[in-house]
């Protein structure tokens, strides 16, 4: 292999790595946006549940409370993961 061939392969590999990094950054930005949307959706759902059960004057069913709690936990975990995206 000549030095020119090596340089060509090296530059192609660097270009590929940079393209992959750019894709990851764009996907992270999209994931952050979707996580914010998810948080808003969960807040709207909580408001809807609170209003409904208050109107019906009944306690929330345990299964619904547990399921909602799991969704909120997953959303918080996603936010934590994305907040560390700077890779320190």
PDB file of N, CA and C in Angstrom:
ATOM      1  N   UNK A   1       0.852  -1.164   0.000  1.00  0.00           N
ATOM      2  CA  UNK A   1       0.000   0.000   0.000  1.00  0.00           C
ATOM      3  C   UNK A   1       0.903   1.234   0.000  1.00  0.00           C
ATOM      4  N   UNK A   2       0.559   2.157  -0.834  1.00  0.00           N
ATOM      5  CA  UNK A   2       1.332   3.395  -0.893  1.00  0.00           C
ATOM      6  C   UNK A   2       0.824   4.374   0.155  1.00  0.00           C
ATOM      7  N   UNK A   3       1.600   5.413   0.387  1.00  0.00           N
ATOM      8  CA  UNK A   3       1.189   6.433   1.345  1.00  0.00           C
ATOM      9  C   UNK A   3      -0.095   7.126   0.888  1.00  0.00           C
ATOM     10  N   UNK A   4      -0.249   7.292  -0.435  1.00  0.00           N
ATOM     11  CA  UNK A   4      -1.462   7.914  -0.962  1.00  0.00           C
ATOM     12  C   UNK A   4      -2.688   7.035  -0.715  1.00  0.00           C
ATOM     13  N   UNK A   5      -2.541   5.725  -0.882  1.00  0.00           N
ATOM     14  CA  UNK A   5      -3.643   4.800  -0.612  1.00  0.00           C
ATOM     15  C   UNK A   5      -4.001   4.808   0.877  1.00  0.00           C
ATOM     16  N   UNK A   6      -2.950   4.804   1.708  1.00  0.00           N
ATOM     17  CA  UNK A   6      -3.181   4.858   3.143  1.00  0.00           C
ATOM     18  C   UNK A   6      -3.926   6.137   3.521  1.00  0.00           C
ATOM     19  N   UNK A   7      -3.467   7.268   3.000  1.00  0.00           N
ATOM     20  CA  UNK A   7      -4.119   8.545   3.308  1.00  0.00           C
ATOM     21  C   UNK A   7      -5.576   8.551   2.846  1.00  0.00           C
ATOM     22  N   UNK A   8      -5.832   7.978   1.682  1.00  0.00           N
ATOM     23  CA  UNK A   8      -7.199   7.906   1.172  1.00  0.00           C
ATOM     24  C   UNK A   8      -8.091   7.072   2.087  1.00  0.00           C
ATOM     25  N   UNK A   9      -7.596   5.917   2.502  1.00  0.00           N
ATOM     26  CA  UNK A   9      -8.366   5.057   3.401  1.00  0.00           C
ATOM     27  C   UNK A   9      -8.561   5.721   4.766  1.00  0.00           C
ATOM     28  N   UNK A  10      -7.502   6.379   5.242  1.00  0.00           N
ATOM     29  CA  UNK A  10      -7.575   7.061   6.530  1.00  0.00           C
ATOM     30  C   UNK A  10      -8.619   8.175   6.481  1.00  0.00           C
ATOM     31  N   UNK A  11      -8.586   8.992   5.432  1.00  0.00           N
ATOM     32  CA  UNK A  11      -9.545  10.090   5.299  1.00  0.00           C
ATOM     33  C   UNK A  11     -10.982   9.561   5.173  1.00  0.00           C
ATOM     34  N   UNK A  12     -11.157   8.479   4.450  1.00  0.00           N
ATOM     35  CA  UNK A  12     -12.490   7.886   4.310  1.00  0.00           C
ATOM     36  C   UNK A  12     -13.002   7.388   5.661  1.00  0.00           C
ATOM     37  N   UNK A  13     -12.109   6.764   6.435  1.00  0.00           N
ATOM     38  CA  UNK A  13     -12.503   6.266   7.757  1.00  0.00           C
ATOM     39  C   UNK A  13     -12.839   7.428   8.697  1.00  0.00           C
ATOM     40  N   UNK A  14     -12.053   8.504   8.639  1.00  0.00           N
ATOM     41  CA  UNK A  14     -12.330   9.685   9.466  1.00  0.00           C
ATOM     42  C   UNK A  14     -13.666  10.306   9.057  1.00  0.00           C
ATOM     43  N   UNK A  15     -13.911  10.445   7.756  1.00  0.00           N
ATOM     44  CA  UNK A  15     -15.181  10.990   7.274  1.00  0.00           C
ATOM     45  C   UNK A  15     -16.355  10.149   7.756  1.00  0.00           C
ATOM     46  N   UNK A  16     -16.211   8.837   7.697  1.00  0.00           N
ATOM     47  CA  UNK A  16     -17.265   7.938   8.162  1.00  0.00           C
ATOM     48  C   UNK A  16     -17.520   8.124   9.661  1.00  0.00           C
ATOM     49  N   UNK A  17     -16.455   8.190  10.445  1.00  0.00           N
ATOM     50  CA  UNK A  17     -16.598   8.382  11.893  1.00  0.00           C
ATOM     51  C   UNK A  17     -17.267   9.722  12.201  1.00  0.00           C
ATOM     52  N   UNK A  18     -16.886  10.773  11.497  1.00  0.00           N
ATOM     53  CA  UNK A  18     -17.498  12.087  11.726  1.00  0.00           C
ATOM     54  C   UNK A  18     -18.976  12.085  11.339  1.00  0.00           C
ATOM     55  N   UNK A  19     -19.306  11.421  10.261  1.00  0.00           N
ATOM     56  CA  UNK A  19     -20.717  11.309   9.869  1.00  0.00           C
ATOM     57  C   UNK A  19     -21.520  10.556  10.924  1.00  0.00           C
ATOM     58  N   UNK A  20     -20.931   9.496  11.473  1.00  0.00           N
ATOM     59  CA  UNK A  20     -21.622   8.743  12.521  1.00  0.00           C
ATOM     60  C   UNK A  20     -21.816   9.599  13.769  1.00  0.00           C
ATOM     61  N   UNK A  21     -20.805  10.383  14.132  1.00  0.00           N
ATOM     62  CA  UNK A  21     -20.938  11.265  15.293  1.00  0.00           C
ATOM     63  C   UNK A  21     -22.021  12.317  15.066  1.00  0.00           C
ATOM     64  N   UNK A  22     -22.064  12.865  13.870  1.00  0.00           N
ATOM     65  CA  UNK A  22     -23.088  13.858  13.556  1.00  0.00           C
ATOM     66  C   UNK A  22     -24.478  13.234  13.660  1.00  0.00           C
ATOM     67  N   UNK A  23     -24.619  12.010  13.175  1.00  0.00           N
ATOM     68  CA  UNK A  23     -25.900  11.315  13.271  1.00  0.00           C
ATOM     69  C   UNK A  23     -26.302  11.110  14.724  1.00  0.00           C
ATOM     70  N   UNK A  24     -25.351  10.724  15.560  1.00  0.00           N
ATOM     71  CA  UNK A  24     -25.637  10.509  16.985  1.00  0.00           C
ATOM     72  C   UNK A  24     -26.081  11.819  17.639  1.00  0.00           C
ATOM     73  N   UNK A  25     -25.414  12.913  17.338  1.00  0.00           N
ATOM     74  CA  UNK A  25     -25.786  14.208  17.913  1.00  0.00           C
ATOM     75  C   UNK A  25     -27.198  14.594  17.491  1.00  0.00           C
ATOM     76  N   UNK A  26     -27.526  14.393  16.229  1.00  0.00           N
ATOM     77  CA  UNK A  26     -28.867  14.711  15.752  1.00  0.00           C
ATOM     78  C   UNK A  26     -29.916  13.821  16.419  1.00  0.00           C
ATOM     79  N   UNK A  27     -29.622  12.539  16.563  1.00  0.00           N
ATOM     80  CA  UNK A  27     -30.549  11.628  17.229  1.00  0.00           C
ATOM     81  C   UNK A  27     -30.743  11.996  18.698  1.00  0.00           C
ATOM     82  N   UNK A  28     -29.663  12.425  19.361  1.00  0.00           N
ATOM     83  CA  UNK A  28     -29.790  12.858  20.753  1.00  0.00           C
ATOM     84  C   UNK A  28     -30.679  14.088  20.864  1.00  0.00           C
ATOM     85  N   UNK A  29     -30.522  15.020  19.944  1.00  0.00           N
ATOM     86  CA  UNK A  29     -31.368  16.217  19.957  1.00  0.00           C
ATOM     87  C   UNK A  29     -32.834  15.829  19.759  1.00  0.00           C
ATOM     88  N   UNK A  30     -33.086  14.902  18.842  1.00  0.00           N
ATOM     89  CA  UNK A  30     -34.452  14.427  18.617  1.00  0.00           C
ATOM     90  C   UNK A  30     -34.983  13.718  19.857  1.00  0.00           C
ATOM     91  N   UNK A  31     -34.129  12.931  20.502  1.00  0.00           N
ATOM     92  CA  UNK A  31     -34.548  12.211  21.704  1.00  0.00           C
ATOM     93  C   UNK A  31     -34.886  13.196  22.827  1.00  0.00           C
ATOM     94  N   UNK A  32     -34.104  14.266  22.954  1.00  0.00           N
ATOM     95  CA  UNK A  32     -34.408  15.282  23.964  1.00  0.00           C
ATOM     96  C   UNK A  32     -35.762  15.923  23.697  1.00  0.00           C
ATOM     97  N   UNK A  33     -36.027  16.259  22.442  1.00  0.00           N
ATOM     98  CA  UNK A  33     -37.302  16.867  22.072  1.00  0.00           C
ATOM     99  C   UNK A  33     -38.452  15.920  22.378  1.00  0.00           C
ATOM    100  N   UNK A  34     -38.303  14.668  22.003  1.00  0.00           N
ATOM    101  CA  UNK A  34     -39.353  13.682  22.254  1.00  0.00           C
ATOM    102  C   UNK A  34     -39.556  13.452  23.744  1.00  0.00           C
ATOM    103  N   UNK A  35     -38.493  13.525  24.535  1.00  0.00           N
ATOM    104  CA  UNK A  35     -38.623  13.342  25.970  1.00  0.00           C
ATOM    105  C   UNK A  35     -39.398  14.504  26.586  1.00  0.00           C
ATOM    106  N   UNK A  36     -39.153  15.706  26.108  1.00  0.00           N
ATOM    107  CA  UNK A  36     -39.930  16.862  26.579  1.00  0.00           C
ATOM    108  C   UNK A  36     -41.399  16.682  26.203  1.00  0.00           C
ATOM    109  N   UNK A  37     -41.656  16.244  24.978  1.00  0.00           N
ATOM    110  CA  UNK A  37     -43.033  15.989  24.546  1.00  0.00           C
ATOM    111  C   UNK A  37     -43.680  14.909  25.418  1.00  0.00           C
ATOM    112  N   UNK A  38     -42.921  13.881  25.745  1.00  0.00           N
ATOM    113  CA  UNK A  38     -43.420  12.820  26.611  1.00  0.00           C
ATOM    114  C   UNK A  38     -43.779  13.374  27.983  1.00  0.00           C
ATOM    115  N   UNK A  39     -42.917  14.200  28.541  1.00  0.00           N
ATOM    116  CA  UNK A  39     -43.199  14.818  29.829  1.00  0.00           C
ATOM    117  C   UNK A  39     -44.481  15.646  29.791  1.00  0.00           C
ATOM    118  N   UNK A  40     -44.660  16.403  28.717  1.00  0.00           N
ATOM    119  CA  UNK A  40     -45.884  17.197  28.560  1.00  0.00           C
ATOM    120  C   UNK A  40     -47.112  16.296  28.456  1.00  0.00           C
ATOM    121  N   UNK A  41     -46.986  15.215  27.710  1.00  0.00           N
ATOM    122  CA  UNK A  41     -48.102  14.275  27.564  1.00  0.00           C
ATOM    123  C   UNK A  41     -48.463  13.649  28.906  1.00  0.00           C
ATOM    124  N   UNK A  42     -47.449  13.284  29.685  1.00  0.00           N
ATOM    125  CA  UNK A  42     -47.707  12.695  30.996  1.00  0.00           C
ATOM    126  C   UNK A  42     -48.357  13.709  31.931  1.00  0.00           C
ATOM    127  N   UNK A  43     -47.927  14.960  31.848  1.00  0.00           N
ATOM    128  CA  UNK A  43     -48.551  15.992  32.671  1.00  0.00           C
ATOM    129  C   UNK A  43     -50.017  16.175  32.282  1.00  0.00           C
ATOM    130  N   UNK A  44     -50.289  16.187  30.979  1.00  0.00           N
ATOM    131  CA  UNK A  44     -51.676  16.299  30.512  1.00  0.00           C
ATOM    132  C   UNK A  44     -52.508  15.100  30.973  1.00  0.00           C
ATOM    133  N   UNK A  45     -51.915  13.922  30.913  1.00  0.00           N
ATOM    134  CA  UNK A  45     -52.604  12.713  31.360  1.00  0.00           C
ATOM    135  C   UNK A  45     -52.912  12.779  32.855  1.00  0.00           C
ATOM    136  N   UNK A  46     -51.956  13.251  33.630  1.00  0.00           N
ATOM    137  CA  UNK A  46     -52.178  13.372  35.071  1.00  0.00           C
ATOM    138  C   UNK A  46     -53.326  14.346  35.357  1.00  0.00           C
ATOM    139  N   UNK A  47     -53.340  15.465  34.655  1.00  0.00           N
ATOM    140  CA  UNK A  47     -54.420  16.443  34.830  1.00  0.00           C
ATOM    141  C   UNK A  47     -55.760  15.833  34.458  1.00  0.00           C
ATOM    142  N   UNK A  48     -55.786  15.110  33.340  1.00  0.00           N
ATOM    143  CA  UNK A  48     -57.022  14.463  32.898  1.00  0.00           C
ATOM    144  C   UNK A  48     -57.507  13.451  33.946  1.00  0.00           C
ATOM    145  N   UNK A  49     -56.576  12.650  34.473  1.00  0.00           N
ATOM    146  CA  UNK A  49     -56.943  11.656  35.488  1.00  0.00           C
ATOM    147  C   UNK A  49     -57.455  12.346  36.752  1.00  0.00           C
ATOM    148  N   UNK A  50     -56.722  13.362  37.191  1.00  0.00           N
ATOM    149  CA  UNK A  50     -57.133  14.065  38.407  1.00  0.00           C
ATOM    150  C   UNK A  50     -58.534  14.650  38.249  1.00  0.00           C
ATOM    151  N   UNK A  51     -58.781  15.290  37.114  1.00  0.00           N
ATOM    152  CA  UNK A  51     -60.095  15.888  36.871  1.00  0.00           C
ATOM    153  C   UNK A  51     -61.194  14.828  36.839  1.00  0.00           C
ATOM    154  N   UNK A  52     -60.941  13.741  36.119  1.00  0.00           N
ATOM    155  CA  UNK A  52     -61.956  12.696  35.982  1.00  0.00           C
ATOM    156  C   UNK A  52     -62.313  12.085  37.337  1.00  0.00           C
ATOM    157  N   UNK A  53     -61.275  11.676  38.077  1.00  0.00           N
ATOM    158  CA  UNK A  53     -61.557  10.997  39.342  1.00  0.00           C
ATOM    159  C   UNK A  53     -62.139  11.964  40.373  1.00  0.00           C
ATOM    160  N   UNK A  54     -61.766  13.241  40.298  1.00  0.00           N
ATOM    161  CA  UNK A  54     -62.367  14.227  41.207  1.00  0.00           C
ATOM    162  C   UNK A  54     -63.847  14.414  40.871  1.00  0.00           C
ATOM    163  N   UNK A  55     -64.175  14.468  39.587  1.00  0.00           N
ATOM    164  CA  UNK A  55     -65.579  14.608  39.174  1.00  0.00           C
ATOM    165  C   UNK A  55     -66.398  13.397  39.607  1.00  0.00           C
ATOM    166  N   UNK A  56     -65.811  12.227  39.507  1.00  0.00           N
ATOM    167  CA  UNK A  56     -66.512  11.000  39.876  1.00  0.00           C
ATOM    168  C   UNK A  56     -66.511  10.788  41.386  1.00  0.00           C
ATOM    169  N   UNK A  57     -65.703  11.575  42.073  1.00  0.00           N
ATOM    170  CA  UNK A  57     -65.559  11.488  43.529  1.00  0.00           C
ATOM    171  C   UNK A  57     -65.173  10.061  43.959  1.00  0.00           C
ATOM    172  N   UNK A  58     -64.210   9.516  43.248  1.00  0.00           N
ATOM    173  CA  UNK A  58     -63.698   8.183  43.576  1.00  0.00           C
ATOM    174  C   UNK A  58     -62.173   8.230  43.614  1.00  0.00           C
ATOM    175  N   UNK A  59     -61.607   7.285  44.311  1.00  0.00           N
ATOM    176  CA  UNK A  59     -60.150   7.162  44.339  1.00  0.00           C
ATOM    177  C   UNK A  59     -59.678   6.551  43.034  1.00  0.00           C
ATOM    178  N   UNK A  60     -58.475   6.898  42.668  1.00  0.00           N
ATOM    179  CA  UNK A  60     -57.885   6.305  41.457  1.00  0.00           C
ATOM    180  C   UNK A  60     -57.646   4.821  41.694  1.00  0.00           C
ATOM    181  N   UNK A  61     -57.974   4.000  40.701  1.00  0.00           N
ATOM    182  CA  UNK A  61     -57.667   2.562  40.834  1.00  0.00           C
ATOM    183  C   UNK A  61     -56.159   2.340  40.977  1.00  0.00           C
ATOM    184  N   UNK A  62     -55.800   1.422  41.847  1.00  0.00           N
ATOM    185  CA  UNK A  62     -54.392   1.146  42.124  1.00  0.00           C
ATOM    186  C   UNK A  62     -53.606   0.803  40.864  1.00  0.00           C
ATOM    187  N   UNK A  63     -54.197   0.021  39.977  1.00  0.00           N
ATOM    188  CA  UNK A  63     -53.491  -0.379  38.748  1.00  0.00           C
ATOM    189  C   UNK A  63     -53.127   0.843  37.912  1.00  0.00           C
ATOM    190  N   UNK A  64     -54.029   1.807  37.838  1.00  0.00           N
ATOM    191  CA  UNK A  64     -53.770   3.019  37.059  1.00  0.00           C
ATOM    192  C   UNK A  64     -52.663   3.834  37.719  1.00  0.00           C
ATOM    193  N   UNK A  65     -52.702   3.949  39.027  1.00  0.00           N
ATOM    194  CA  UNK A  65     -51.673   4.694  39.751  1.00  0.00           C
ATOM    195  C   UNK A  65     -50.308   4.061  39.536  1.00  0.00           C
ATOM    196  N   UNK A  66     -50.224   2.749  39.636  1.00  0.00           N
ATOM    197  CA  UNK A  66     -48.952   2.051  39.453  1.00  0.00           C
ATOM    198  C   UNK A  66     -48.432   2.191  38.026  1.00  0.00           C
ATOM    199  N   UNK A  67     -49.328   2.032  37.054  1.00  0.00           N
ATOM    200  CA  UNK A  67     -48.923   2.155  35.656  1.00  0.00           C
ATOM    201  C   UNK A  67     -48.425   3.572  35.366  1.00  0.00           C
ATOM    202  N   UNK A  68     -49.140   4.560  35.844  1.00  0.00           N
ATOM    203  CA  UNK A  68     -48.734   5.940  35.628  1.00  0.00           C
ATOM    204  C   UNK A  68     -47.400   6.227  36.300  1.00  0.00           C
ATOM    205  N   UNK A  69     -47.219   5.701  37.493  1.00  0.00           N
ATOM    206  CA  UNK A  69     -45.964   5.871  38.218  1.00  0.00           C
ATOM    207  C   UNK A  69     -44.791   5.275  37.435  1.00  0.00           C
ATOM    208  N   UNK A  70     -45.011   4.110  36.836  1.00  0.00           N
ATOM    209  CA  UNK A  70     -43.962   3.474  36.031  1.00  0.00           C
ATOM    210  C   UNK A  70     -43.621   4.328  34.806  1.00  0.00           C
ATOM    211  N   UNK A  71     -44.624   4.904  34.175  1.00  0.00           N
ATOM    212  CA  UNK A  71     -44.380   5.785  33.026  1.00  0.00           C
ATOM    213  C   UNK A  71     -43.559   7.008  33.438  1.00  0.00           C
ATOM    214  N   UNK A  72     -43.919   7.592  34.562  1.00  0.00           N
ATOM    215  CA  UNK A  72     -43.193   8.772  35.045  1.00  0.00           C
ATOM    216  C   UNK A  72     -41.749   8.417  35.400  1.00  0.00           C
ATOM    217  N   UNK A  73     -41.552   7.256  35.990  1.00  0.00           N
ATOM    218  CA  UNK A  73     -40.196   6.810  36.327  1.00  0.00           C
ATOM    219  C   UNK A  73     -39.367   6.620  35.062  1.00  0.00           C
ATOM    220  N   UNK A  74     -39.943   6.002  34.054  1.00  0.00           N
ATOM    221  CA  UNK A  74     -39.233   5.796  32.782  1.00  0.00           C
ATOM    222  C   UNK A  74     -38.883   7.134  32.138  1.00  0.00           C
ATOM    223  N   UNK A  75     -39.802   8.086  32.200  1.00  0.00           N
ATOM    224  CA  UNK A  75     -39.551   9.405  31.617  1.00  0.00           C
ATOM    225  C   UNK A  75     -38.412  10.107  32.356  1.00  0.00           C
ATOM    226  N   UNK A  76     -38.393  10.030  33.687  1.00  0.00           N
ATOM    227  CA  UNK A  76     -37.304  10.635  34.466  1.00  0.00           C
ATOM    228  C   UNK A  76     -35.964   9.983  34.138  1.00  0.00           C
ATOM    229  N   UNK A  77     -35.969   8.665  33.974  1.00  0.00           N
ATOM    230  CA  UNK A  77     -34.732   7.959  33.636  1.00  0.00           C
ATOM    231  C   UNK A  77     -34.214   8.401  32.264  1.00  0.00           C
ATOM    232  N   UNK A  78     -35.120   8.577  31.319  1.00  0.00           N
ATOM    233  CA  UNK A  78     -34.708   9.072  30.005  1.00  0.00           C
ATOM    234  C   UNK A  78     -34.084  10.454  30.112  1.00  0.00           C
ATOM    235  N   UNK A  79     -34.693  11.328  30.887  1.00  0.00           N
ATOM    236  CA  UNK A  79     -34.141  12.675  31.070  1.00  0.00           C
ATOM    237  C   UNK A  79     -32.749  12.617  31.690  1.00  0.00           C
ATOM    238  N   UNK A  80     -32.548  11.727  32.660  1.00  0.00           N
ATOM    239  CA  UNK A  80     -31.235  11.594  33.297  1.00  0.00           C
ATOM    240  C   UNK A  80     -30.190  11.108  32.295  1.00  0.00           C
ATOM    241  N   UNK A  81     -30.552  10.126  31.505  1.00  0.00           N
ATOM    242  CA  UNK A  81     -29.636   9.601  30.497  1.00  0.00           C
ATOM    243  C   UNK A  81     -29.258  10.690  29.510  1.00  0.00           C
ATOM    244  N   UNK A  82     -30.246  11.433  29.040  1.00  0.00           N
ATOM    245  CA  UNK A  82     -29.971  12.471  28.059  1.00  0.00           C
ATOM    246  C   UNK A  82     -29.215  13.648  28.660  1.00  0.00           C
ATOM    247  N   UNK A  83     -29.371  13.882  29.953  1.00  0.00           N
ATOM    248  CA  UNK A  83     -28.651  14.993  30.571  1.00  0.00           C
ATOM    249  C   UNK A  83     -27.166  14.691  30.689  1.00  0.00           C
ATOM    250  N   UNK A  84     -26.808  13.428  30.605  1.00  0.00           N
ATOM    251  CA  UNK A  84     -25.391  13.027  30.667  1.00  0.00           C
ATOM    252  C   UNK A  84     -24.778  12.910  29.288  1.00  0.00           C
ATOM    253  N   UNK A  85     -25.440  13.398  28.288  1.00  0.00           N
ATOM    254  CA  UNK A  85     -24.993  13.188  26.909  1.00  0.00           C
ATOM    255  C   UNK A  85     -23.691  13.866  26.580  1.00  0.00           C
ATOM    256  N   UNK A  86     -23.248  14.779  27.429  1.00  0.00           N
ATOM    257  CA  UNK A  86     -21.969  15.429  27.161  1.00  0.00           C
ATOM    258  C   UNK A  86     -20.808  14.450  27.344  1.00  0.00           C
ATOM    259  N   UNK A  87     -21.112  13.298  27.891  1.00  0.00           N
ATOM    260  CA  UNK A  87     -20.125  12.233  28.114  1.00  0.00           C
ATOM    261  C   UNK A  87     -18.975  12.691  28.996  1.00  0.00           C
ATOM    262  N   UNK A  88     -19.284  13.685  29.821  1.00  0.00           N
ATOM    263  CA  UNK A  88     -18.335  14.229  30.814  1.00  0.00           C
ATOM    264  C   UNK A  88     -16.978  14.298  30.211  1.00  0.00           C
TER     265      UNK A  88
END
